[in-house]
């Protein structure tokens, strides 16, 4: 106990509106991330009526859609989930870089917290491990982080 004013986010999703933006690329992985994020939010008090899912083709399309959602005022928080798996060309680097920078920019520009649930892995196995097996679930991680951040922002 530091005996100083401390702001921490409570993991309570009641009365908050969430939008999950999920890419279709590698959807057999992304579906697990969606499930993890939805389950986490419901288990922490969110209602199904307050969770909206938007599907986009790939990670590259996420920032633009996130920007429209954030500016619409229809979401208190956004969770982006996707799986970018390295192929044989540098394409992976560009997709990951632009998606990451774009998502971060939207959050900073709009003030809406965005959970970063994008898997960026070298192998399919690494993605599988992080989509609900021994490496956890990146969708759960992103939902947890955005809920805590939302509650912190509301106290500042
Ligand atoms: N290879 C992956 C992609 N590539 C697609 C891009 O995200 C984008 O949809 C396309 O370039 C058209 O604009 N996307 C992923 O989400 N995951 C991948 O592994
Ligand atoms: C992440 C990607 O864009 C990648 O899956 C594309 O594969 P490749 O580099 O073999 O074209």
XYZ file of C-alpha atoms and ligand atoms in Angstrom:
186
model
C 0.000 0.000 0.000
C 1.589 3.277 -1.214
C -0.841 5.597 0.636
C -1.184 7.809 -2.456
C -4.103 8.464 -4.804
C -4.194 5.514 -7.173
C -6.424 5.058 -10.213
C -7.100 1.479 -11.252
C -9.699 0.028 -13.576
C -12.288 -2.351 -12.191
C -13.105 -5.286 -14.455
C -16.815 -4.418 -14.667
C -18.411 -4.306 -18.130
C -21.942 -3.413 -17.046
C -23.709 -0.699 -19.079
C -20.806 -0.329 -21.520
C -21.025 -0.788 -25.290
C -18.361 -2.849 -27.030
C -17.582 -3.410 -30.689
C -15.377 -6.304 -31.731
C -13.715 -5.877 -35.118
C -12.519 -9.244 -36.416
C -10.749 -10.141 -39.643
C -11.857 -13.073 -41.786
C -8.333 -13.997 -42.839
C -7.365 -17.169 -40.903
C -10.897 -17.195 -39.522
C -10.514 -20.662 -38.007
C -8.083 -18.951 -35.628
C -9.914 -15.628 -35.379
C -13.187 -17.349 -34.457
C -11.451 -18.562 -31.283
C -10.313 -15.025 -30.503
C -13.836 -13.693 -30.990
C -15.191 -16.361 -28.684
C -12.620 -15.537 -26.032
C -13.350 -11.826 -26.147
C -17.143 -12.259 -26.052
C -16.953 -14.806 -23.235
C -14.707 -12.513 -21.202
C -16.979 -9.489 -21.606
C -20.132 -11.464 -20.769
C -18.492 -12.995 -17.707
C -17.602 -9.498 -16.520
C -21.097 -8.089 -16.794
C -21.599 -7.074 -20.407
C -24.894 -7.945 -22.095
C -25.185 -9.510 -25.551
C -27.189 -6.495 -26.649
C -24.178 -4.298 -25.867
C -21.657 -6.312 -27.897
C -21.448 -5.755 -31.663
C -19.288 -7.845 -34.000
C -17.988 -6.406 -37.269
C -16.110 -8.634 -39.735
C -13.494 -7.177 -42.067
C -11.476 -8.964 -44.791
C -8.068 -8.685 -43.143
C -6.036 -6.865 -40.534
C -5.165 -4.129 -42.998
C -8.825 -3.039 -43.116
C -9.207 -2.781 -39.351
C -8.020 0.787 -38.723
C -10.478 2.432 -41.113
C -13.421 0.493 -39.716
C -12.245 1.144 -36.168
C -12.066 4.857 -36.953
C -15.681 4.934 -38.126
C -16.876 2.984 -35.092
C -14.903 5.180 -32.709
C -16.192 8.386 -34.257
C -19.793 7.122 -34.309
C -20.086 7.148 -30.529
C -21.708 3.720 -30.720
C -18.928 2.019 -28.735
C -17.372 2.825 -25.387
C -14.535 0.468 -26.273
C -13.342 -1.533 -29.271
C -11.580 -4.885 -29.436
C -9.653 -5.694 -32.606
C -8.905 -9.376 -33.163
C -7.115 -11.003 -36.062
C -4.378 -13.401 -37.031
C -1.533 -12.360 -39.294
C 0.681 -15.341 -40.084
C 3.969 -14.879 -41.900
C 4.159 -16.162 -45.470
C 6.998 -16.342 -47.953
C 7.246 -12.609 -48.694
C 7.659 -9.359 -46.742
C 3.883 -8.808 -47.025
C 3.517 -9.911 -43.407
C 5.652 -7.017 -42.196
C 3.631 -4.416 -44.036
C 0.257 -5.783 -42.937
C 1.324 -6.009 -39.291
C 2.967 -2.604 -39.288
C 0.125 -0.713 -40.900
C -2.587 -2.473 -38.931
C -0.796 -1.853 -35.647
C 0.028 1.778 -36.361
C -3.440 2.417 -37.707
C -5.250 0.936 -34.728
C -3.062 2.846 -32.295
C -3.608 6.089 -34.213
C -7.390 5.687 -34.173
C -7.390 5.153 -30.432
C -5.166 8.161 -29.782
C -7.067 10.327 -32.271
C -10.534 9.532 -30.935
C -9.863 8.783 -27.263
C -11.695 5.476 -27.571
C -9.775 2.589 -26.004
C -8.987 -0.232 -28.409
C -7.846 -3.668 -27.257
C -5.083 -4.980 -29.510
C -5.914 -8.617 -30.130
C -3.936 -9.115 -33.312
C -1.853 -12.265 -33.482
C 1.329 -11.647 -35.480
C 3.066 -14.987 -35.683
C 5.725 -16.688 -37.756
C 3.897 -20.002 -37.819
C 0.382 -21.369 -37.722
C 1.273 -23.324 -34.621
C 2.165 -20.143 -32.770
C -1.250 -18.717 -33.631
C -3.036 -21.872 -32.512
C -1.175 -21.744 -29.192
C -2.370 -18.160 -28.615
C -5.974 -18.745 -29.672
C -7.084 -20.685 -26.651
C -4.399 -23.212 -25.873
C -1.088 -23.134 -24.021
C -0.294 -19.585 -25.073
C -3.571 -18.201 -23.793
C -6.174 -16.406 -25.874
C -5.298 -13.055 -27.430
C -8.982 -12.188 -27.650
C -9.389 -12.595 -23.889
C -6.223 -10.566 -23.333
C -7.437 -7.729 -25.535
C -10.913 -7.653 -23.985
C -9.448 -7.597 -20.484
C -7.016 -4.815 -21.322
C -9.611 -2.614 -22.990
C -12.097 -3.023 -20.142
C -9.485 -2.020 -17.573
C -8.347 0.925 -19.705
C -11.920 2.087 -20.228
C -12.542 2.145 -16.496
C -9.267 3.994 -15.896
C -10.136 6.626 -18.499
C -13.519 7.177 -16.880
C -11.807 8.108 -13.606
C -9.356 10.669 -14.947
N -1.958 -12.462 -44.929
C -2.870 -11.945 -44.019
C -3.671 -10.866 -44.321
N -3.555 -10.271 -45.538
C -4.647 -9.478 -46.088
C -4.595 -8.012 -45.697
O -4.913 -7.836 -44.319
C -5.628 -7.234 -46.534
O -6.920 -7.733 -46.243
C -5.353 -7.393 -48.009
O -4.027 -6.942 -48.274
C -6.351 -6.616 -48.879
O -6.358 -5.269 -48.539
N -4.540 -10.375 -43.415
C -4.665 -10.969 -42.172
O -5.483 -10.523 -41.348
N -3.887 -12.033 -41.861
C -2.981 -12.552 -42.739
O -2.268 -13.541 -42.416
C 0.681 -12.070 -43.751
C 0.514 -12.242 -45.194
O 0.155 -11.337 -45.912
C 0.950 -13.544 -45.765
O 0.050 -14.547 -45.326
C 0.962 -13.531 -47.274
O 1.672 -14.688 -47.651
P 2.843 -14.545 -48.746
O 3.886 -13.617 -48.137
O 3.406 -15.962 -48.943
O 2.219 -13.976 -50.004
